[in-house]
Amino acid sequence: MNFENINNVYFIGVGGIGMSAIARYFVVNGKQVGGYDKTPTDITNALQDLGVAIHFNDDVSEIDTPFLNAESTLVIYTPAIPKGHSEFEYFKANNFNILKRSAILGEITRQTFCLAVAGTHGKTTTTSILGHLLNACNSPVTAFLGGISENYNSNLILNGTEVTVVEADEFDRSFLTLSPDLACITSMDADHLDIYGNAEELVKSFKDFSECIKPGGKLFIKNGLPLSGITYGIEDNADYCAQNISIENGSYIFDLRTPQGLHKGFKFSLPGRHNLSNATIALAMAAEYGCSYEDLKVALESYKGVKRRFTYQIKTEDFVFIDDYAHHPEEIKAVHQAVREMYPGKKVLAVFQPHLFSRTKDFIDEFAESLSKFDELLLLDIYPARELPIEGVTSKWLLDKIENANKKLVQKANIIDEIKASDAQVVLTIGAGDIGQEVKLIKEAFYVEN
């Protein structure tokens, strides 16, 4: 596809984190960009500030006239849109050029030197670190992020168009459209079983992804995964390995063992061994791309993180409030490990909103185990996202399975009062639904008192 022949780009689901990054990309490249989304958010507000024409009713009459020209308009949609979406049906009936978000990313990766990050956990943070490293090393990179980078306050890093950094999303097998030169797989834990049916099919799709790498390209894998590639890990026998790890003032100090030798004195400020693992693979891929280790040391130290990925909202001697996107049992375990490592001996209260009925059903026992680890737990109702309810699958069912004497089912409106009633010194909000919208309110309520 030649993007130069396209004047207008219309997005169905423009407010999605992945969709909005591509929308920004086309704005920067001089296209007229518009779109639909269900509700206004900070992301859609930011796009409108860039001149993107967005409306919030599924109504063809609200689409600006230029986007109704099938000859000069490309339509991009998210697979999360509901069946029977009238705008989507209109574009289909009138023979517009319509592509999934993943297909557009695939086209962009074919035309660039691409570094792709796959895995059921860690994609967004790893992509964000890698994009930042390449940008700080002045590579001509465009990085499409699945979250808002704290360094750039954006989900797009743009320093040129010869190199791309992308998240390789296993949902809906989207990553099989990509053509990376360097790719990594961070994890292959079971997830999205509503799509795959079973864990074996998910693993097969990651193997299929590894075969999408361009001739002469390289695959990096977390040490221990059942694939062949360049390995990375923490304090193990991997090809790229973080070792001699210590914590100083809340930051990791470590050395990086590589196939070329030992490089000392890296500093990384995101808590949790899972994040240190993400930093290790980002360093490995950036080094294989061609960045020098001395430049990478400076770049890594300046990395600030991704919003809603262990993001400190309040951090005082007496009270800490952290917000995190974790929505899978393994991610919750990683957040728990991080908070215990950083705040040993302190009482921790977690507020969790389950995401999807199907995921809750598929991993009910694993969720119960991971949530039992916190000192106190407030559990919200399940956020449905794209799904209809499943009979019997409720937060009460999950609560009953959690082995924790201090657990409670609560409504969003009561979160602040419940936190005030607790003597926990560390509070976590966890989940991928709309719990993120409560974060500002909690922060405001406790800033006054702390």
Coordinates of C-alpha atoms in Angstrom, one line a residue:
M1 CA 0.0 0.0 0.0
N2 CA 1.2 3.5 -0.9
F3 CA 0.1 5.9 1.9
E4 CA 1.0 8.8 -0.4
N5 CA -2.2 8.1 -2.4
I6 CA -4.4 8.5 0.7
N7 CA -5.6 12.0 1.7
N8 CA -8.1 11.1 4.5
V9 CA -7.9 8.5 7.3
Y10 CA -11.0 7.6 9.3
F11 CA -10.9 5.5 12.5
I12 CA -13.7 3.5 14.0
G13 CA -12.7 3.3 17.6
V14 CA -10.2 6.2 17.4
G15 CA -10.0 6.5 21.2
G16 CA -8.3 3.1 21.7
I17 CA -4.8 3.3 22.9
G18 CA -3.4 1.5 19.8
M19 CA -5.7 3.2 17.4
S20 CA -5.0 6.7 18.7
A21 CA -1.2 6.2 18.2
I22 CA -1.7 5.4 14.5
A23 CA -4.1 8.4 14.3
R24 CA -1.3 10.6 15.6
Y25 CA 1.1 9.1 13.1
F26 CA -1.1 10.0 10.2
V27 CA -1.7 13.5 11.6
V28 CA 2.1 14.0 11.7
N29 CA 2.3 12.7 8.1
G30 CA 0.0 15.4 6.9
K31 CA -3.3 13.4 6.5
Q32 CA -6.7 14.6 7.3
V33 CA -7.8 12.4 10.2
G34 CA -11.2 11.8 11.8
G35 CA -13.1 9.1 13.6
Y36 CA -15.8 7.8 15.9
D37 CA -15.6 6.5 19.4
K38 CA -18.1 5.5 22.0
T39 CA -17.3 8.1 24.7
P40 CA -15.0 11.2 25.1
T41 CA -11.8 10.5 27.1
D42 CA -8.5 12.2 27.7
I43 CA -7.2 10.5 24.6
T44 CA -10.0 11.7 22.3
N45 CA -9.6 15.2 23.8
A46 CA -5.9 15.2 23.0
L47 CA -6.6 14.0 19.4
Q48 CA -9.2 16.8 19.0
D49 CA -6.6 19.3 20.1
L50 CA -4.5 18.0 17.2
G51 CA -7.3 18.8 14.8
V52 CA -8.8 15.3 14.6
A53 CA -12.6 15.4 13.9
I54 CA -14.2 13.0 16.3
H55 CA -17.9 12.3 17.1
F56 CA -19.4 10.0 19.6
N57 CA -22.7 8.8 18.0
D58 CA -22.6 5.8 15.6
D59 CA -24.2 7.9 12.9
V60 CA -23.1 8.2 9.2
S61 CA -24.6 11.7 9.0
E62 CA -22.1 12.9 11.6
I63 CA -19.1 11.9 9.5
D64 CA -17.4 15.0 7.9
T65 CA -17.8 15.1 4.1
P66 CA -14.2 14.5 3.1
F67 CA -14.2 11.1 4.7
L68 CA -17.2 10.0 2.6
N69 CA -15.0 9.9 -0.5
A70 CA -14.1 6.3 -1.1
E71 CA -11.4 7.1 -3.6
S72 CA -9.2 9.1 -1.1
T73 CA -10.2 7.7 2.3
L74 CA -8.7 4.8 4.2
V75 CA -10.9 3.4 7.0
I76 CA -9.2 1.7 9.9
Y77 CA -11.2 -0.2 12.5
T78 CA -10.6 -2.0 15.8
P79 CA -11.8 -5.6 16.2
A80 CA -13.4 -4.5 19.4
I81 CA -16.3 -2.7 17.6
P82 CA -19.7 -4.4 18.0
K83 CA -21.4 -6.3 15.2
G84 CA -23.8 -4.2 13.2
H85 CA -21.9 -1.0 13.7
S86 CA -23.7 1.3 11.2
E87 CA -20.7 3.4 10.2
F88 CA -18.7 0.2 9.6
E89 CA -21.5 -1.3 7.6
Y90 CA -21.8 1.9 5.5
F91 CA -18.1 1.9 4.6
K92 CA -18.3 -1.8 3.7
A93 CA -21.4 -1.4 1.5
N94 CA -19.8 1.5 -0.4
N95 CA -16.5 -0.3 -1.2
F96 CA -14.2 1.8 0.9
N97 CA -10.7 0.6 1.6
I98 CA -11.2 -0.9 5.1
L99 CA -8.4 -2.4 7.2
K100 CA -7.9 -3.6 10.7
R101 CA -5.5 -1.7 12.9
S102 CA -3.2 -4.7 12.9
A103 CA -3.1 -4.7 9.1
I104 CA -2.0 -1.0 9.0
L105 CA 0.7 -1.7 11.5
G106 CA 1.7 -4.7 9.3
E107 CA 2.0 -2.4 6.3
I108 CA 4.1 0.1 8.2
T109 CA 6.4 -2.6 9.5
R110 CA 7.0 -4.0 6.0
Q111 CA 8.2 -0.6 4.9
T112 CA 10.5 0.0 7.8
F113 CA 13.2 -1.7 10.0
C114 CA 10.9 -3.0 12.7
L115 CA 11.5 -4.1 16.3
A116 CA 8.4 -5.9 17.6
V117 CA 7.6 -6.8 21.2
A118 CA 5.2 -9.8 21.8
G119 CA 4.0 -11.6 25.0
T120 CA 1.0 -11.9 27.2
H121 CA 2.6 -9.6 29.7
G122 CA 5.1 -6.7 29.6
K123 CA 4.4 -5.6 26.0
T124 CA 3.6 -2.0 26.7
T125 CA 6.4 -1.3 29.2
T126 CA 9.0 -3.1 27.1
T127 CA 7.9 -1.2 23.9
S128 CA 8.0 2.0 25.8
I129 CA 11.5 1.4 27.2
L130 CA 12.8 0.2 23.7
G131 CA 11.2 3.2 22.0
H132 CA 12.8 5.6 24.5
L133 CA 16.2 3.9 24.3
L134 CA 16.3 4.2 20.5
N135 CA 15.0 7.8 20.6
A136 CA 17.5 8.8 23.2
C137 CA 20.3 7.2 21.0
N138 CA 18.9 9.4 18.2
S139 CA 17.7 6.6 15.9
P140 CA 15.2 7.6 13.2
V141 CA 12.4 5.8 15.1
T142 CA 8.6 5.9 15.3
A143 CA 7.4 3.9 18.3
F144 CA 3.7 3.0 18.6
L145 CA 2.9 2.4 22.3
G146 CA 0.0 0.7 24.0
G147 CA 0.1 3.2 26.8
I148 CA 0.9 6.8 27.6
S149 CA 4.7 7.3 28.1
E150 CA 5.6 9.4 31.1
N151 CA 8.6 10.8 29.2
Y152 CA 6.7 12.0 26.2
N153 CA 3.1 12.2 27.6
S154 CA 2.1 10.4 24.4
N155 CA 1.5 7.0 22.9
L156 CA 3.7 7.9 20.0
I157 CA 7.4 8.6 19.9
L158 CA 8.5 10.2 16.7
N159 CA 12.1 10.9 15.7
G160 CA 12.0 9.7 12.1
T161 CA 10.3 7.0 10.0
E162 CA 13.0 4.6 9.0
V163 CA 12.7 2.4 12.1
T164 CA 9.5 1.3 13.9
V165 CA 8.9 -0.1 17.4
V166 CA 5.6 -1.8 17.8
E167 CA 3.6 -3.9 20.2
A168 CA 2.8 -7.3 18.7
D169 CA -0.6 -8.0 20.0
E170 CA -1.7 -11.6 20.3
F171 CA -5.4 -10.6 20.8
D172 CA -7.3 -11.8 17.7
R173 CA -4.0 -13.1 16.3
S174 CA -3.3 -9.5 15.2
F175 CA 0.5 -9.9 15.4
L176 CA 0.6 -12.3 12.5
T177 CA 0.3 -9.4 10.1
L178 CA 3.6 -7.9 11.3
S179 CA 7.0 -8.3 9.6
P180 CA 9.7 -7.5 12.2
D181 CA 13.4 -7.5 11.8
L182 CA 14.0 -8.0 15.5
A183 CA 11.3 -9.5 17.7
C184 CA 11.0 -10.6 21.3
I185 CA 8.5 -12.8 23.2
T186 CA 8.3 -11.9 26.9
S187 CA 5.8 -14.5 28.0
M188 CA 3.2 -17.0 26.8
D189 CA 0.9 -17.4 29.8
A190 CA -2.6 -18.4 28.9
D191 CA -4.9 -15.4 28.1
H192 CA -7.6 -14.5 25.6
L193 CA -9.0 -18.0 25.8
D194 CA -12.3 -16.5 24.5
I195 CA -10.3 -16.2 21.2
Y196 CA -8.0 -19.2 21.3
G197 CA -10.0 -21.8 23.1
N198 CA -7.0 -23.3 24.9
A199 CA -3.5 -22.5 26.0
E200 CA -2.0 -24.8 23.3
E201 CA -3.5 -22.7 20.5
L202 CA -2.1 -19.5 22.1
V203 CA 1.4 -21.0 22.2
K204 CA 1.0 -22.1 18.6
S205 CA 0.2 -18.6 17.6
F206 CA 3.4 -17.3 19.2
K207 CA 5.3 -19.9 17.2
D208 CA 3.6 -18.7 14.1
F209 CA 4.5 -15.1 15.0
S210 CA 8.2 -16.1 15.3
E211 CA 8.0 -17.2 11.6
C212 CA 6.8 -13.7 10.6
I213 CA 10.3 -12.3 11.2
K214 CA 12.0 -11.1 8.0
P215 CA 14.8 -13.2 6.5
G216 CA 18.0 -12.5 8.5
G217 CA 16.1 -11.2 11.4
K218 CA 16.4 -12.3 15.1
L219 CA 14.1 -13.6 17.8
F220 CA 14.7 -12.9 21.5
I221 CA 12.9 -15.0 24.1
K222 CA 12.5 -15.0 27.8
N223 CA 14.8 -17.7 29.1
G224 CA 12.8 -20.9 29.7
L225 CA 10.1 -20.4 26.9
P226 CA 9.8 -23.4 24.6
L227 CA 11.2 -21.6 21.5
S228 CA 14.6 -21.2 20.0
G229 CA 16.2 -17.7 20.0
I230 CA 18.5 -15.3 21.8
T231 CA 17.6 -15.6 25.5
Y232 CA 17.3 -13.0 28.1
G233 CA 16.8 -13.2 31.9
I234 CA 17.7 -12.1 35.4
E235 CA 20.5 -13.7 37.4
D236 CA 20.4 -16.9 35.2
N237 CA 22.4 -18.4 32.3
A238 CA 20.6 -16.3 29.5
D239 CA 22.6 -14.7 26.6
Y240 CA 21.6 -11.3 28.0
C241 CA 21.3 -11.3 31.7
A242 CA 20.9 -8.7 34.5
Q243 CA 23.1 -9.5 37.4
N244 CA 24.8 -8.1 40.5
I245 CA 21.4 -6.4 41.3
S246 CA 21.0 -4.0 44.2
I247 CA 18.4 -1.4 45.2
E248 CA 19.5 2.2 45.9
N249 CA 16.9 4.9 46.7
G250 CA 14.1 2.9 45.1
S251 CA 16.1 2.2 41.8
Y252 CA 17.7 -0.9 40.6
I253 CA 21.5 -0.8 40.0
F254 CA 22.7 -3.8 37.9
D255 CA 25.3 -5.1 35.4
L256 CA 24.3 -6.5 32.0
R257 CA 26.1 -9.7 30.9
T258 CA 26.0 -10.0 27.1
P259 CA 27.5 -12.3 24.4
Q260 CA 30.1 -9.6 24.0
G261 CA 31.0 -9.2 27.7
L262 CA 29.9 -7.6 30.9
H263 CA 28.7 -4.0 31.0
K264 CA 28.5 -2.4 34.5
G265 CA 26.5 0.3 36.2
F266 CA 23.0 0.4 34.7
K267 CA 20.3 2.3 36.7
F268 CA 16.6 1.7 36.3
S269 CA 13.9 3.3 38.4
L270 CA 10.8 1.1 37.8
P271 CA 10.0 -1.3 40.7
G272 CA 9.6 -5.0 40.3
R273 CA 11.6 -7.8 38.9
H274 CA 9.2 -8.1 36.0
N275 CA 10.1 -4.5 35.0
L276 CA 13.8 -5.2 35.3
S277 CA 13.2 -8.2 32.9
N278 CA 11.5 -5.8 30.5
A279 CA 14.5 -3.4 30.7
T280 CA 16.9 -6.3 30.0
I281 CA 15.2 -7.3 26.8
A282 CA 14.8 -3.7 25.6
L283 CA 18.6 -3.2 26.2
A284 CA 19.4 -6.4 24.3
M285 CA 17.3 -5.4 21.3
A286 CA 18.6 -1.8 21.2
A287 CA 22.2 -3.2 21.4
E288 CA 21.6 -5.7 18.6
Y289 CA 20.1 -2.8 16.6
G290 CA 23.3 -0.9 17.0
C291 CA 23.1 1.4 20.0
S292 CA 26.3 1.7 22.2
Y293 CA 26.1 0.4 25.8
E294 CA 27.4 3.8 27.1
D295 CA 24.5 5.6 25.3
L296 CA 22.1 3.0 26.6
K297 CA 23.2 3.5 30.2
V298 CA 22.4 7.2 30.0
A299 CA 19.1 6.5 28.1
L300 CA 17.8 3.9 30.6
E301 CA 18.5 6.1 33.6
S302 CA 16.2 8.8 32.1
Y303 CA 13.3 6.4 31.5
K304 CA 10.2 7.4 33.6
G305 CA 7.7 4.7 32.8
V306 CA 4.1 4.4 31.4
K307 CA 1.0 5.8 32.9
R308 CA -1.0 3.1 34.8
R309 CA 2.1 0.8 35.0
F310 CA 3.1 0.9 38.7
T311 CA 2.5 4.7 38.5
Y312 CA 3.0 6.6 41.8
Q313 CA 0.1 8.9 42.4
I314 CA 1.1 9.8 46.0
K315 CA 4.5 9.0 47.5
T316 CA 5.2 10.3 51.1
E317 CA 6.8 8.7 54.2
D318 CA 3.3 7.9 55.6
F319 CA 1.2 7.1 52.6
V320 CA 1.8 5.6 49.1
F321 CA -0.8 5.3 46.4
I322 CA 0.1 3.4 43.2
D323 CA -2.0 2.7 40.2
D324 CA -1.5 -0.3 37.8
Y325 CA -3.1 -1.8 34.7
A326 CA -2.6 -5.4 35.9
H327 CA -5.6 -7.5 34.8
H328 CA -4.2 -11.1 34.6
P329 CA -3.2 -13.2 37.7
E330 CA 0.5 -13.3 36.7
E331 CA 0.5 -9.5 36.4
I332 CA -1.1 -9.1 39.8
K333 CA 1.6 -11.4 41.3
A334 CA 4.2 -9.2 39.7
V335 CA 2.7 -6.1 41.1
H336 CA 2.6 -7.8 44.5
Q337 CA 6.2 -8.8 44.3
A338 CA 7.2 -5.2 43.4
V339 CA 5.3 -3.6 46.2
R340 CA 6.7 -6.0 48.8
E341 CA 10.2 -5.5 47.5
M342 CA 9.9 -1.7 47.7
Y343 CA 7.9 -1.5 51.0
P344 CA 8.8 -4.5 53.1
G345 CA 6.8 -4.7 56.3
K346 CA 4.1 -2.1 55.3
K347 CA 0.4 -2.9 55.2
V348 CA -0.9 -3.1 51.6
L349 CA -4.5 -2.5 50.5
A350 CA -5.4 -3.5 46.9
V351 CA -8.5 -2.3 45.0
F352 CA -9.1 -4.6 42.1
Q353 CA -11.6 -4.4 39.2
P354 CA -11.8 -7.7 37.2
H355 CA -11.8 -7.2 33.4
L356 CA -14.0 -9.4 31.2
F357 CA -16.4 -12.1 32.3
S358 CA -14.5 -14.7 30.2
R359 CA -11.1 -13.9 31.7
T360 CA -12.5 -14.1 35.2
K361 CA -14.1 -17.4 34.5
D362 CA -11.0 -18.9 32.8
F363 CA -8.7 -17.9 35.6
I364 CA -10.9 -17.8 38.7
D365 CA -8.7 -19.9 40.9
E366 CA -5.5 -18.1 39.8
F367 CA -7.1 -14.7 40.4
A368 CA -8.2 -15.9 43.9
E369 CA -4.6 -17.0 44.7
S370 CA -2.9 -13.8 43.5
L371 CA -5.4 -11.5 45.3
S372 CA -5.1 -13.5 48.5
K373 CA -1.5 -12.2 48.9
F374 CA -2.5 -8.6 49.8
D375 CA -3.2 -7.5 53.4
E376 CA -6.6 -6.1 52.5
L377 CA -8.7 -6.3 49.3
L378 CA -11.5 -4.2 48.0
L379 CA -13.2 -6.0 45.0
L380 CA -15.3 -4.1 42.4
D381 CA -17.8 -5.6 40.0
I382 CA -16.5 -7.1 36.7
Y383 CA -15.9 -4.6 33.9
P384 CA -17.6 -6.1 30.9
A385 CA -15.6 -4.3 28.1
R386 CA -16.7 -6.1 24.9
E387 CA -18.7 -8.9 26.5
L388 CA -22.2 -9.8 27.7
P389 CA -22.5 -11.3 31.2
I390 CA -21.9 -15.0 31.7
E391 CA -24.3 -16.7 34.2
G392 CA -22.7 -17.3 37.5
V393 CA -19.6 -15.3 36.8
T394 CA -19.6 -12.5 39.3
S395 CA -17.2 -10.7 41.6
K396 CA -19.0 -12.4 44.5
W397 CA -18.0 -15.8 43.1
L398 CA -14.4 -14.6 43.0
L399 CA -14.6 -13.0 46.5
D400 CA -15.8 -16.3 48.0
K401 CA -12.7 -18.1 46.6
I402 CA -10.2 -15.5 47.9
E403 CA -8.5 -16.6 51.1
N404 CA -8.1 -13.3 52.9
A405 CA -9.7 -12.3 56.2
N406 CA -9.8 -8.6 55.1
K407 CA -11.8 -8.8 51.8
K408 CA -14.9 -6.9 50.7
L409 CA -17.1 -6.3 47.7
V410 CA -17.5 -2.6 47.1
Q411 CA -19.0 -0.1 44.6
K412 CA -16.9 2.5 43.0
A413 CA -18.7 5.3 44.8
N414 CA -17.5 3.9 48.1
I415 CA -13.9 3.3 47.4
I416 CA -12.6 6.5 49.0
D417 CA -14.5 5.9 52.3
E418 CA -13.3 2.3 52.4
I419 CA -9.7 3.4 52.0
K420 CA -10.1 6.1 54.7
A421 CA -11.4 3.4 57.0
S422 CA -8.2 1.3 56.5
D423 CA -4.8 1.8 58.2
A424 CA -2.9 0.5 55.2
Q425 CA 0.2 2.6 54.4
V426 CA 0.3 1.5 50.7
V427 CA -2.8 1.5 48.5
L428 CA -3.0 0.0 45.0
T429 CA -5.6 0.4 42.3
I430 CA -5.4 -2.5 39.9
G431 CA -7.3 -3.3 36.6
A432 CA -7.8 -2.6 32.9
G433 CA -11.4 -1.3 33.0
D434 CA -12.7 2.1 34.1
I435 CA -11.0 1.9 37.5
G436 CA -8.5 4.3 36.0
Q437 CA -11.1 7.0 36.1
E438 CA -11.3 6.7 39.9
V439 CA -7.6 7.4 40.3
K440 CA -7.8 11.2 40.1
L441 CA -10.6 11.2 42.7
I442 CA -8.6 9.0 45.1
K443 CA -5.5 11.2 44.6
E444 CA -7.4 14.4 45.3
A445 CA -9.0 12.9 48.4
F446 CA -5.7 11.8 50.0
Y447 CA -3.5 14.6 48.8
V448 CA -5.3 16.9 51.3
E449 CA -4.7 14.6 54.2
N450 CA -1.1 13.7 53.4

